[in-house]
Amino acid sequence: MRSAKDRSWIAHIMDKQIEKRCEAWFAAVNCVLWNFKSLYFISWIIISQHQFTSSLLPLLLLLLLLLLFFFFLVQLILITFVLNLFPSNDFNRTCYLPSMGKQRSSQRKNAAMLDSDDTDSVSSSSTIRSDYVMASALEDMQFDKDSVLDQCLDALYEKRGSTREKALADIIEAFNSSLPHEFVEKKFATLLHQCLNSVKKGSAKEIALASHAIGLLALTAGPGEKSQEILEESVTPISEALRSRSEASKIASLLEGLAVIAFVGGNEPEETERCMQIMWQVVHPKLGPNVVAAKPSPGIIAAVVSAWSFLLTTMDGWTLDPKSWQESVSYFSTLLEKDDRSVRIAAGEALALIYEMGNLEKFCGSSKVTSDGSTNGDISSRDVNYIHGLRAKVLNQVRDLSAEAGGKGSAKKDLNNQRNTFRDILEFLEDGYAPESSMKIGGESLTTTTWSQLIQLNFLKRFLSGGFVKHMQENGFLHEVFSFTPKKKLLSSADRVSGTDKRMYRSPNSILNKARTQFLNKQRMMSQDRNAGHYASGFDEE
């Protein structure tokens, strides 16, 4: 709970306006008094000069009395209005109204008591006004955030591509910094279709931003009808955009967006497997006999394998179609020989996941193999030998990469990362121990103990980037995915403070801090006046 001093300085930010109102009050009172004195003086002259007959004199006196009563009524209304605006204790202290008789003496006696405790120096009226000011400020902040998203949504209708790109970037930033559930509830369909229009018709940069925004929209909406609609509406436009094979950054964003959309909205295995097949066709396209496929770049290959593995974590291996994936292990084995370390790491993690699922035989083109390697009638001895040979080949490749001395690969800064990853894979293949990882989020530990969890965690960290912690603290869907309960939830939507708001409220040079300094200085001066017994300074009694 805030102390009285913390509440009071916020309430007195508008102190100058209060003083102006006080000056206006005194000006009105003085005007009434001046009119009263003038009328009295004129009436005295008229009566003293006997310019009226005795029959008209009572009528004149009655008229003067009515005018005096009117001015007195106006004065009374003004005083009542001002005193209702400013309660008596706070108004007297702020505007230094004179105190009379016993009230002044009692205030002098209590001055030391008031100064002894700063938390009691502000009246209940100040507390009420300070709470109102804070609530109004927080409401304005939330309104500003919603209005920014509304403006970005309107900007997606603009013809200029750069304007739409800027709007999409702002939407991504807003969804990373907070979870705008109210905005999603009201504008979900509009935002989705505008982003899909950008995927269909935009530039490479706009397509990358739009696909990322759709993924964030699905994560914020969570599992349910909205995420299912996102998946149904997005699969076709994204798959068509993937066929263009333009910039690697665009392809990577499309793959990540499709993976997140299917991860949240894919309720049926067939839906998820369809998305995995779309990803697979990026590196293994179905072409005609006379068409030569363009060789995908290492970045695209790594993105495909990473997104494919991310979706595989949600699947039961035995529900997969064996005809679609029977060559996947062999393909991943060839990727371990590539020069690009990101490709090797992605392929190694995919192989570890397949081993962890216990479905190596299915991914090699066989339906079932017993633990001792014997067949059950559905697999030939030739297939068994092939599987054992492939398993031994992968093990040797992993062992070599875990001890690589360097020189192979273009990015040497990733060498340690590669060694650590393949040491974990080697330990898992030889001994069955999956790596454990732990990270602190809001004072609570998020722990992974399987390859499936680790792949999900790393993928979502890359996708959410700076918004990962925010989503892990507030996104209920991610809480269920990782069985994570945040120790301390962030502030509610009415109390969220953005970076700009923090600078406005907490910076030493902010307007509010300067106003607080001025208020504290005035409080010290008031305290000195109370100690000296001067509650009514600057006004002489008439």
Coordinates of C-alpha atoms in Angstrom, one line a residue:
M1 CA 0.0 0.0 0.0
R2 CA 1.3 3.5 -0.9
S3 CA 2.2 5.8 1.9
A4 CA 0.4 9.1 2.4
K5 CA 3.4 11.0 1.0
D6 CA 3.5 8.9 -2.1
R7 CA -0.2 9.5 -2.6
S8 CA -0.1 13.1 -1.9
W9 CA 2.6 14.2 -4.4
I10 CA 0.6 12.7 -7.2
A11 CA -2.6 14.5 -6.1
H12 CA -0.8 17.8 -6.0
I13 CA 0.8 17.7 -9.4
M14 CA -2.0 20.1 -10.4
D15 CA -1.2 22.5 -7.5
K16 CA -0.8 25.5 -9.8
Q17 CA -4.3 25.0 -11.2
I18 CA -5.7 24.8 -7.7
E19 CA -4.0 28.1 -6.8
K20 CA -5.5 29.7 -10.0
R21 CA -8.9 28.5 -8.8
C22 CA -8.3 30.1 -5.4
E23 CA -7.3 33.3 -7.0
A24 CA -10.5 33.2 -9.1
W25 CA -12.5 32.6 -6.0
F26 CA -11.1 35.6 -4.2
A27 CA -11.5 37.8 -7.3
A28 CA -15.2 36.8 -7.4
V29 CA -15.7 37.6 -3.7
N30 CA -13.9 40.9 -4.0
C31 CA -16.0 41.8 -7.0
V32 CA -19.2 41.1 -5.0
L33 CA -17.9 43.1 -2.0
W34 CA -16.9 46.0 -4.3
N35 CA -20.4 46.0 -5.9
F36 CA -21.9 45.9 -2.4
K37 CA -19.9 48.8 -1.2
S38 CA -20.5 50.8 -4.4
L39 CA -24.3 50.3 -4.1
Y40 CA -24.2 51.2 -0.5
F41 CA -22.3 54.4 -1.2
I42 CA -24.7 55.4 -4.0
S43 CA -27.7 54.8 -1.9
W44 CA -26.3 56.8 1.0
I45 CA -25.7 59.8 -1.4
I46 CA -29.2 59.6 -2.8
I47 CA -30.9 59.4 0.5
S48 CA -28.7 62.1 2.1
Q49 CA -29.5 64.6 -0.8
H50 CA -33.3 64.0 -0.5
Q51 CA -33.7 63.9 -4.3
F52 CA -36.8 61.7 -4.0
T53 CA -40.1 62.4 -2.3
S54 CA -41.0 60.7 0.9
S55 CA -43.5 58.5 -1.0
L56 CA -40.8 57.1 -3.3
L57 CA -38.2 56.6 -0.5
P58 CA -39.6 53.3 0.8
L59 CA -39.8 51.9 -2.7
L60 CA -36.2 52.9 -3.2
L61 CA -35.1 51.3 0.0
L62 CA -36.9 48.1 -0.9
L63 CA -35.2 48.0 -4.3
L64 CA -31.8 48.5 -2.6
L65 CA -32.5 45.7 -0.1
L66 CA -33.4 43.4 -3.0
L67 CA -30.2 44.2 -4.8
L68 CA -28.2 43.6 -1.6
F69 CA -29.9 40.3 -1.1
F70 CA -29.1 39.3 -4.7
F71 CA -25.4 40.1 -4.3
F72 CA -25.3 38.3 -1.0
L73 CA -27.0 35.2 -2.7
V74 CA -24.4 35.2 -5.5
Q75 CA -21.6 35.4 -3.0
L76 CA -23.1 32.5 -1.0
I77 CA -23.4 30.4 -4.1
L78 CA -19.7 31.1 -5.1
I79 CA -18.5 30.2 -1.6
T80 CA -20.5 27.0 -1.5
F81 CA -19.3 25.9 -4.9
V82 CA -15.7 26.4 -4.1
L83 CA -15.9 24.7 -0.7
N84 CA -17.5 21.7 -2.4
L85 CA -14.7 21.6 -4.9
F86 CA -12.0 21.7 -2.2
P87 CA -12.9 20.1 1.2
S88 CA -12.4 22.4 4.1
N89 CA -9.2 20.9 5.5
D90 CA -7.4 20.5 2.2
F91 CA -8.7 23.9 0.9
N92 CA -7.6 25.8 4.0
R93 CA -4.2 24.2 3.9
T94 CA -3.6 24.6 0.2
C95 CA -5.0 28.2 -0.2
Y96 CA -4.1 29.5 3.2
L97 CA -7.6 30.6 4.2
P98 CA -7.7 32.5 7.5
S99 CA -8.8 30.5 10.6
M100 CA -10.6 32.2 13.4
G101 CA -10.9 31.9 17.1
K102 CA -10.5 28.5 18.7
Q103 CA -9.9 26.8 15.4
R104 CA -6.6 28.8 14.9
S105 CA -5.4 28.0 18.5
S106 CA -6.2 24.3 18.1
Q107 CA -4.4 24.1 14.8
R108 CA -1.3 25.7 16.4
K109 CA -1.4 23.2 19.2
N110 CA -1.6 20.3 16.7
A111 CA 1.1 21.6 14.4
A112 CA 3.9 19.6 16.1
M113 CA 1.8 16.4 16.0
L114 CA 1.1 16.9 12.2
D115 CA 4.9 17.4 11.5
S116 CA 5.9 14.3 13.5
D117 CA 4.6 11.8 11.0
D118 CA 4.6 12.6 7.3
T119 CA 2.1 9.8 6.6
D120 CA -0.5 11.7 8.5
S121 CA 0.1 15.1 6.8
V122 CA -2.3 14.5 4.0
S123 CA -6.1 14.5 4.5
S124 CA -8.5 11.9 3.4
S125 CA -9.6 14.1 0.6
S126 CA -6.1 14.2 -0.8
T127 CA -6.0 10.4 -0.7
I128 CA -9.2 10.2 -2.7
R129 CA -8.0 12.7 -5.3
S130 CA -4.6 10.9 -5.6
D131 CA -6.3 7.5 -6.2
Y132 CA -8.5 9.1 -8.8
V133 CA -5.5 10.7 -10.5
M134 CA -3.6 7.4 -10.6
A135 CA -6.6 5.4 -11.8
S136 CA -7.2 7.9 -14.5
A137 CA -3.6 7.8 -15.6
L138 CA -3.6 4.0 -15.8
E139 CA -6.8 4.0 -17.8
D140 CA -5.3 6.5 -20.2
M141 CA -2.2 4.3 -20.6
Q142 CA -4.3 1.3 -21.5
F143 CA -6.4 3.3 -23.8
D144 CA -3.3 4.5 -25.6
K145 CA -2.1 0.9 -26.1
D146 CA -5.4 -0.1 -27.6
S147 CA -5.6 3.0 -29.7
V148 CA -2.1 2.3 -31.1
L149 CA -3.2 -1.2 -32.2
D150 CA -6.3 0.3 -33.8
Q151 CA -4.2 2.8 -35.7
C152 CA -1.9 0.0 -36.8
L153 CA -4.8 -2.1 -38.0
D154 CA -6.2 0.9 -40.0
A155 CA -2.7 1.4 -41.5
L156 CA -2.8 -2.1 -43.0
Y157 CA -5.4 -0.8 -45.4
E158 CA -3.0 1.7 -46.8
K159 CA -1.7 1.3 -50.4
R160 CA 1.9 2.2 -49.5
G161 CA 3.9 -0.9 -48.6
S162 CA 6.3 0.8 -46.2
T163 CA 3.3 2.0 -44.2
R164 CA 1.9 -1.5 -43.9
E165 CA 5.4 -2.8 -43.0
K166 CA 5.7 -0.2 -40.2
A167 CA 2.2 -1.1 -38.9
L168 CA 3.0 -4.8 -38.8
A169 CA 6.3 -4.2 -37.0
D170 CA 4.4 -2.1 -34.4
I171 CA 1.8 -4.9 -34.0
I172 CA 4.5 -7.4 -33.4
E173 CA 6.1 -5.2 -30.8
A174 CA 2.8 -4.7 -29.1
F175 CA 2.0 -8.4 -29.0
N176 CA 5.5 -9.1 -27.6
S177 CA 5.3 -6.5 -24.9
S178 CA 1.8 -7.5 -23.7
L179 CA -1.0 -9.9 -24.3
P180 CA -3.8 -7.7 -25.7
H181 CA -6.7 -10.2 -25.1
E182 CA -9.4 -7.5 -25.3
F183 CA -8.1 -6.3 -28.7
V184 CA -7.9 -9.9 -30.0
E185 CA -11.4 -10.6 -28.8
K186 CA -12.8 -7.6 -30.7
K187 CA -10.5 -7.4 -33.8
F188 CA -9.3 -10.9 -34.3
A189 CA -10.9 -11.6 -37.7
T190 CA -10.0 -8.2 -39.1
L191 CA -6.3 -8.5 -38.1
L192 CA -6.1 -12.1 -39.4
H193 CA -7.4 -11.2 -42.9
Q194 CA -5.4 -8.1 -43.2
C195 CA -2.2 -10.1 -42.4
L196 CA -3.2 -12.8 -44.9
N197 CA -3.6 -10.1 -47.5
S198 CA -0.1 -9.0 -46.8
V199 CA 1.1 -12.6 -47.2
K200 CA -0.6 -12.9 -50.5
K201 CA 0.3 -9.5 -52.1
G202 CA 3.1 -7.9 -50.0
S203 CA 6.8 -7.6 -50.5
A204 CA 9.2 -10.1 -49.0
K205 CA 9.6 -8.0 -45.8
E206 CA 5.9 -7.5 -45.5
I207 CA 5.3 -11.2 -45.9
A208 CA 7.8 -12.1 -43.2
L209 CA 6.3 -9.5 -40.8
A210 CA 2.7 -10.6 -41.5
S211 CA 3.5 -14.4 -41.0
H212 CA 5.1 -13.5 -37.7
A213 CA 2.2 -11.4 -36.6
I214 CA -0.2 -14.3 -37.4
G215 CA 1.8 -16.6 -35.2
L216 CA 1.7 -14.2 -32.4
L217 CA -2.0 -13.8 -32.9
A218 CA -2.4 -17.6 -32.5
L219 CA -0.3 -17.7 -29.4
T220 CA -2.2 -14.9 -27.8
A221 CA -5.6 -16.3 -28.7
G222 CA -4.6 -19.8 -27.4
P223 CA -6.1 -23.1 -28.3
G224 CA -9.8 -23.0 -29.3
E225 CA -12.0 -21.9 -32.2
K226 CA -9.9 -18.8 -33.0
S227 CA -6.6 -20.7 -33.4
Q228 CA -8.4 -23.4 -35.4
E229 CA -9.7 -20.7 -37.7
I230 CA -6.3 -19.1 -38.0
L231 CA -4.9 -22.5 -39.1
E232 CA -7.6 -23.2 -41.6
E233 CA -7.4 -19.7 -43.2
S234 CA -3.6 -19.5 -43.2
V235 CA -2.4 -22.9 -44.5
T236 CA -3.1 -22.2 -48.2
P237 CA -1.7 -18.7 -48.4
I238 CA 1.4 -19.6 -46.5
S239 CA 2.0 -22.7 -48.6
E240 CA 1.6 -20.7 -51.8
A241 CA 4.0 -18.1 -50.5
L242 CA 6.6 -20.8 -49.7
R243 CA 6.6 -21.9 -53.3
S244 CA 8.0 -18.5 -54.4
R245 CA 11.5 -19.4 -53.1
S246 CA 12.6 -15.8 -52.8
E247 CA 14.5 -14.4 -49.8
A248 CA 15.7 -16.8 -47.1
S249 CA 14.4 -14.5 -44.3
K250 CA 10.9 -14.5 -45.8
I251 CA 10.9 -18.3 -46.1
A252 CA 12.2 -18.7 -42.5
S253 CA 9.5 -16.4 -41.1
L254 CA 6.8 -18.3 -43.1
L255 CA 8.0 -21.6 -41.7
E256 CA 8.1 -20.3 -38.1
G257 CA 4.7 -18.8 -38.4
L258 CA 3.2 -21.9 -39.9
A259 CA 4.8 -24.0 -37.2
V260 CA 3.4 -21.9 -34.4
I261 CA -0.1 -21.7 -35.9
A262 CA -0.2 -25.5 -36.2
F263 CA 1.3 -25.9 -32.7
V264 CA -1.5 -24.0 -31.2
G265 CA -4.5 -24.7 -33.5
G266 CA -3.7 -28.2 -34.8
N267 CA -6.2 -30.4 -32.9
E268 CA -6.0 -33.4 -35.2
P269 CA -2.8 -35.2 -36.2
E270 CA -3.8 -35.0 -39.9
E271 CA -3.7 -31.2 -39.7
T272 CA -0.3 -31.1 -38.1
E273 CA 1.1 -33.7 -40.5
R274 CA -0.2 -31.7 -43.4
C275 CA 1.8 -28.7 -42.2
M276 CA 4.9 -30.8 -41.8
Q277 CA 4.5 -32.0 -45.4
I278 CA 4.3 -28.4 -46.6
M279 CA 7.6 -27.7 -44.8
W280 CA 9.2 -30.8 -46.1
Q281 CA 8.4 -29.9 -49.7
V282 CA 10.5 -26.7 -49.4
V283 CA 13.6 -28.9 -49.4
H284 CA 12.1 -31.9 -51.3
P285 CA 9.7 -30.3 -53.8
K286 CA 7.5 -32.4 -56.0
L287 CA 8.5 -31.4 -59.5
G288 CA 7.8 -32.6 -63.0
P289 CA 10.3 -34.8 -64.9
N290 CA 11.9 -31.9 -66.8
V291 CA 12.0 -29.3 -64.0
V292 CA 15.3 -28.8 -62.0
A293 CA 14.8 -27.8 -58.4
A294 CA 16.6 -24.8 -57.0
K295 CA 19.1 -25.8 -54.3
P296 CA 17.9 -24.4 -50.9
S297 CA 20.3 -22.3 -48.9
P298 CA 21.7 -23.5 -45.6
G299 CA 19.5 -21.0 -43.7
I300 CA 16.3 -22.4 -45.4
I301 CA 17.3 -26.0 -44.7
A302 CA 18.0 -25.2 -41.0
A303 CA 14.6 -23.4 -40.7
V304 CA 12.7 -26.3 -42.3
V305 CA 14.3 -28.9 -40.1
S306 CA 13.8 -26.8 -37.0
A307 CA 10.1 -26.1 -37.7
W308 CA 9.5 -29.7 -38.7
S309 CA 11.0 -31.0 -35.5
F310 CA 9.0 -28.5 -33.5
L311 CA 5.7 -29.9 -34.9
L312 CA 7.0 -33.5 -34.5
T313 CA 7.1 -32.9 -30.7
T314 CA 3.3 -32.8 -30.7
M315 CA 2.9 -36.0 -32.7
D316 CA 2.6 -39.7 -31.8
G317 CA 5.2 -41.3 -34.1
W318 CA 3.0 -44.3 -34.8
T319 CA 0.2 -42.1 -36.2
L320 CA 2.4 -40.7 -38.9
D321 CA 2.2 -41.9 -42.5
P322 CA 5.4 -44.1 -43.0
K323 CA 5.4 -43.5 -46.7
S324 CA 5.9 -39.7 -46.1
W325 CA 8.8 -39.9 -43.7
Q326 CA 10.7 -43.2 -44.5
E327 CA 13.7 -41.3 -45.9
S328 CA 13.8 -38.6 -43.2
V329 CA 16.5 -40.2 -41.0
S330 CA 18.7 -40.9 -44.0
Y331 CA 18.3 -37.2 -45.1
F332 CA 19.2 -35.9 -41.6
S333 CA 22.2 -38.1 -41.6
T334 CA 23.5 -36.4 -44.8
L335 CA 22.8 -33.0 -43.3
L336 CA 25.3 -33.9 -40.5
E337 CA 28.0 -33.7 -43.1
K338 CA 27.1 -30.2 -44.3
D339 CA 29.5 -27.3 -43.6
D340 CA 26.9 -25.0 -42.0
R341 CA 26.8 -25.6 -38.2
S342 CA 23.2 -24.4 -37.9
V343 CA 22.2 -27.2 -40.3
R344 CA 24.1 -29.8 -38.4
I345 CA 22.7 -28.8 -35.1
A346 CA 19.1 -28.8 -36.4
A347 CA 19.6 -32.2 -38.0
G348 CA 21.2 -33.6 -34.8
E349 CA 18.3 -32.4 -32.6
A350 CA 15.8 -33.9 -35.1
L351 CA 17.6 -37.3 -35.0
A352 CA 17.7 -37.2 -31.2
L353 CA 13.9 -36.5 -31.1
I354 CA 13.2 -39.4 -33.4
Y355 CA 15.3 -41.7 -31.2
E356 CA 13.5 -40.4 -28.1
M357 CA 10.1 -41.1 -29.7
G358 CA 11.3 -44.7 -30.2
N359 CA 10.1 -44.8 -33.8
L360 CA 13.4 -45.0 -35.7
E361 CA 12.1 -48.0 -37.7
K362 CA 9.1 -46.1 -39.0
F363 CA 11.3 -43.1 -40.1
C364 CA 13.5 -45.6 -41.9
G365 CA 10.7 -47.2 -43.8
S366 CA 9.8 -50.2 -41.5
S367 CA 6.7 -50.7 -39.4
K368 CA 8.1 -52.4 -36.4
V369 CA 11.3 -54.0 -34.9
T370 CA 11.6 -55.7 -31.6
S371 CA 14.1 -54.5 -29.0
D372 CA 16.6 -57.4 -29.8
G373 CA 16.5 -56.6 -33.6
S374 CA 14.6 -59.7 -34.7
T375 CA 11.8 -59.3 -37.2
N376 CA 8.1 -59.9 -36.6
G377 CA 7.2 -60.9 -40.2
D378 CA 6.5 -57.3 -41.3
I379 CA 10.2 -56.5 -41.9
S380 CA 12.9 -58.4 -43.7
S381 CA 16.4 -59.1 -42.5
R382 CA 17.7 -56.8 -45.1
D383 CA 15.7 -53.9 -43.6
V384 CA 17.1 -54.8 -40.1
N385 CA 20.6 -54.7 -41.4
Y386 CA 19.9 -51.3 -43.0
I387 CA 18.5 -49.9 -39.8
H388 CA 21.4 -51.1 -37.7
G389 CA 23.9 -49.8 -40.3
L390 CA 22.2 -46.4 -40.3
R391 CA 22.1 -46.3 -36.5
A392 CA 25.8 -47.0 -36.4
K393 CA 26.5 -44.3 -39.0
V394 CA 24.6 -41.7 -37.1
L395 CA 26.4 -42.6 -33.9
N396 CA 29.8 -42.2 -35.5
Q397 CA 28.8 -38.8 -37.0
V398 CA 27.6 -37.5 -33.7
R399 CA 30.7 -38.7 -31.9
D400 CA 32.9 -36.9 -34.5
L401 CA 31.0 -33.7 -34.3
S402 CA 31.0 -33.7 -30.5
A403 CA 34.8 -33.6 -30.6
E404 CA 35.4 -31.4 -33.7
A405 CA 38.6 -29.4 -33.4
G406 CA 37.4 -26.5 -35.6
G407 CA 38.0 -25.3 -39.1
K408 CA 35.0 -27.0 -40.6
G409 CA 32.1 -24.6 -40.9
S410 CA 31.8 -20.9 -41.7
A411 CA 30.8 -19.6 -38.3
K412 CA 33.4 -20.5 -35.7
K413 CA 31.6 -18.7 -32.9
D414 CA 29.1 -21.6 -33.0
L415 CA 31.7 -24.3 -32.5
N416 CA 31.2 -24.5 -28.7
N417 CA 27.5 -24.6 -29.2
Q418 CA 27.9 -27.5 -31.7
R419 CA 30.2 -29.4 -29.4
N420 CA 27.9 -29.1 -26.4
T421 CA 24.8 -30.1 -28.5
F422 CA 26.4 -33.2 -30.0
R423 CA 27.9 -34.2 -26.6
D424 CA 24.3 -34.2 -25.2
I425 CA 23.1 -36.2 -28.3
L426 CA 25.9 -38.7 -27.9
E427 CA 25.2 -39.3 -24.3
F428 CA 21.5 -39.8 -25.1
L429 CA 22.2 -42.2 -27.9
E430 CA 24.7 -44.2 -25.9
D431 CA 23.2 -44.1 -22.4
G432 CA 19.7 -42.8 -22.8
Y433 CA 20.1 -39.7 -20.7
A434 CA 18.3 -36.6 -22.2
P435 CA 19.8 -33.2 -21.3
E436 CA 18.3 -31.2 -18.6
S437 CA 18.0 -27.4 -18.8
S438 CA 16.7 -24.8 -16.4
M439 CA 16.1 -21.1 -16.6
K440 CA 14.7 -18.5 -14.2
I441 CA 11.5 -16.7 -15.2
G442 CA 10.1 -14.3 -12.7
G443 CA 11.8 -16.0 -9.8
E444 CA 10.5 -19.5 -10.8
S445 CA 12.5 -22.2 -12.6
L446 CA 11.5 -23.5 -16.0
T447 CA 13.0 -26.9 -16.4
T448 CA 13.1 -29.3 -19.4
T449 CA 14.1 -33.0 -19.1
T450 CA 13.4 -34.3 -22.6
W451 CA 14.5 -33.5 -26.1
S452 CA 10.9 -32.7 -27.0
Q453 CA 10.6 -30.0 -24.3
L454 CA 14.0 -28.6 -25.1
I455 CA 13.2 -28.3 -28.8
Q456 CA 9.9 -26.6 -28.0
L457 CA 11.6 -24.2 -25.6
N458 CA 14.4 -23.2 -28.0
F459 CA 12.0 -22.7 -30.9
L460 CA 9.6 -20.5 -28.9
K461 CA 12.5 -18.5 -27.5
R462 CA 13.7 -17.7 -31.0
F463 CA 10.2 -16.9 -32.2
L464 CA 9.1 -14.7 -29.3
S465 CA 12.6 -13.2 -28.8
G466 CA 12.2 -10.3 -26.4
G467 CA 8.6 -11.2 -25.6
F468 CA 9.4 -14.8 -24.4
V469 CA 9.5 -13.9 -20.7
K470 CA 6.3 -11.9 -20.9
H471 CA 4.4 -14.7 -22.6
M472 CA 5.8 -17.3 -20.2
Q473 CA 4.5 -15.2 -17.3
E474 CA 1.1 -14.5 -18.7
N475 CA 0.3 -17.0 -21.4
G476 CA -1.8 -19.8 -20.0
F477 CA -1.3 -22.0 -23.1
L478 CA 2.5 -21.9 -22.5
H479 CA 2.0 -22.7 -18.9
E480 CA 0.2 -25.9 -19.9
V481 CA 2.8 -26.8 -22.5
F482 CA 5.8 -26.6 -20.1
S483 CA 3.8 -27.4 -16.9
F484 CA 5.0 -24.0 -15.6
T485 CA 3.4 -22.0 -12.9
P486 CA 4.8 -18.4 -12.6
K487 CA 5.8 -17.5 -9.1
K488 CA 4.5 -13.9 -9.5
K489 CA 2.2 -12.9 -12.2
L490 CA 2.7 -9.5 -13.9
L491 CA 0.4 -6.6 -13.3
S492 CA -3.1 -6.8 -14.7
S493 CA -4.0 -5.1 -17.9
A494 CA -5.0 -2.0 -16.1
D495 CA -1.7 -1.7 -14.3
R496 CA 0.7 -2.6 -17.1
V497 CA 3.4 0.0 -17.6
S498 CA 5.4 0.1 -20.9
G499 CA 8.9 1.3 -21.3
T500 CA 7.7 4.7 -22.4
D501 CA 5.5 4.9 -19.4
K502 CA 8.3 3.9 -17.1
R503 CA 10.5 6.7 -18.5
M504 CA 7.6 9.1 -18.0
Y505 CA 7.0 8.1 -14.4
R506 CA 10.4 7.0 -13.1
S507 CA 13.0 9.1 -14.9
P508 CA 14.7 11.7 -12.7
N509 CA 14.1 14.3 -15.4
S510 CA 10.5 13.4 -16.0
I511 CA 7.7 16.0 -15.5
L512 CA 6.2 14.0 -12.7
N513 CA 9.4 13.8 -10.8
K514 CA 10.0 17.5 -11.2
A515 CA 6.5 18.1 -10.0
R516 CA 7.1 15.8 -7.0
T517 CA 10.2 17.7 -6.1
Q518 CA 8.3 21.0 -6.2
F519 CA 5.6 19.6 -4.1
L520 CA 8.0 18.2 -1.4
N521 CA 9.7 21.6 -1.3
K522 CA 6.3 23.2 -0.7
Q523 CA 5.5 20.6 2.0
R524 CA 8.6 21.6 3.8
M525 CA 7.7 25.2 3.7
M526 CA 4.2 24.5 5.0
S527 CA 5.7 22.4 7.8
Q528 CA 7.9 25.3 8.8
D529 CA 4.9 27.6 8.8
R530 CA 2.9 25.2 11.0
N531 CA 5.8 25.1 13.4
A532 CA 5.7 28.9 13.6
G533 CA 2.0 28.9 13.9
H534 CA 1.3 30.6 10.6
Y535 CA -1.7 28.9 9.0
A536 CA -3.1 32.1 7.6
S537 CA -0.3 33.9 5.8
G538 CA -0.8 36.5 3.2
F539 CA -4.4 37.6 4.1
D540 CA -5.2 40.4 6.5
E541 CA -8.4 40.3 8.5
E542 CA -10.7 43.2 7.8

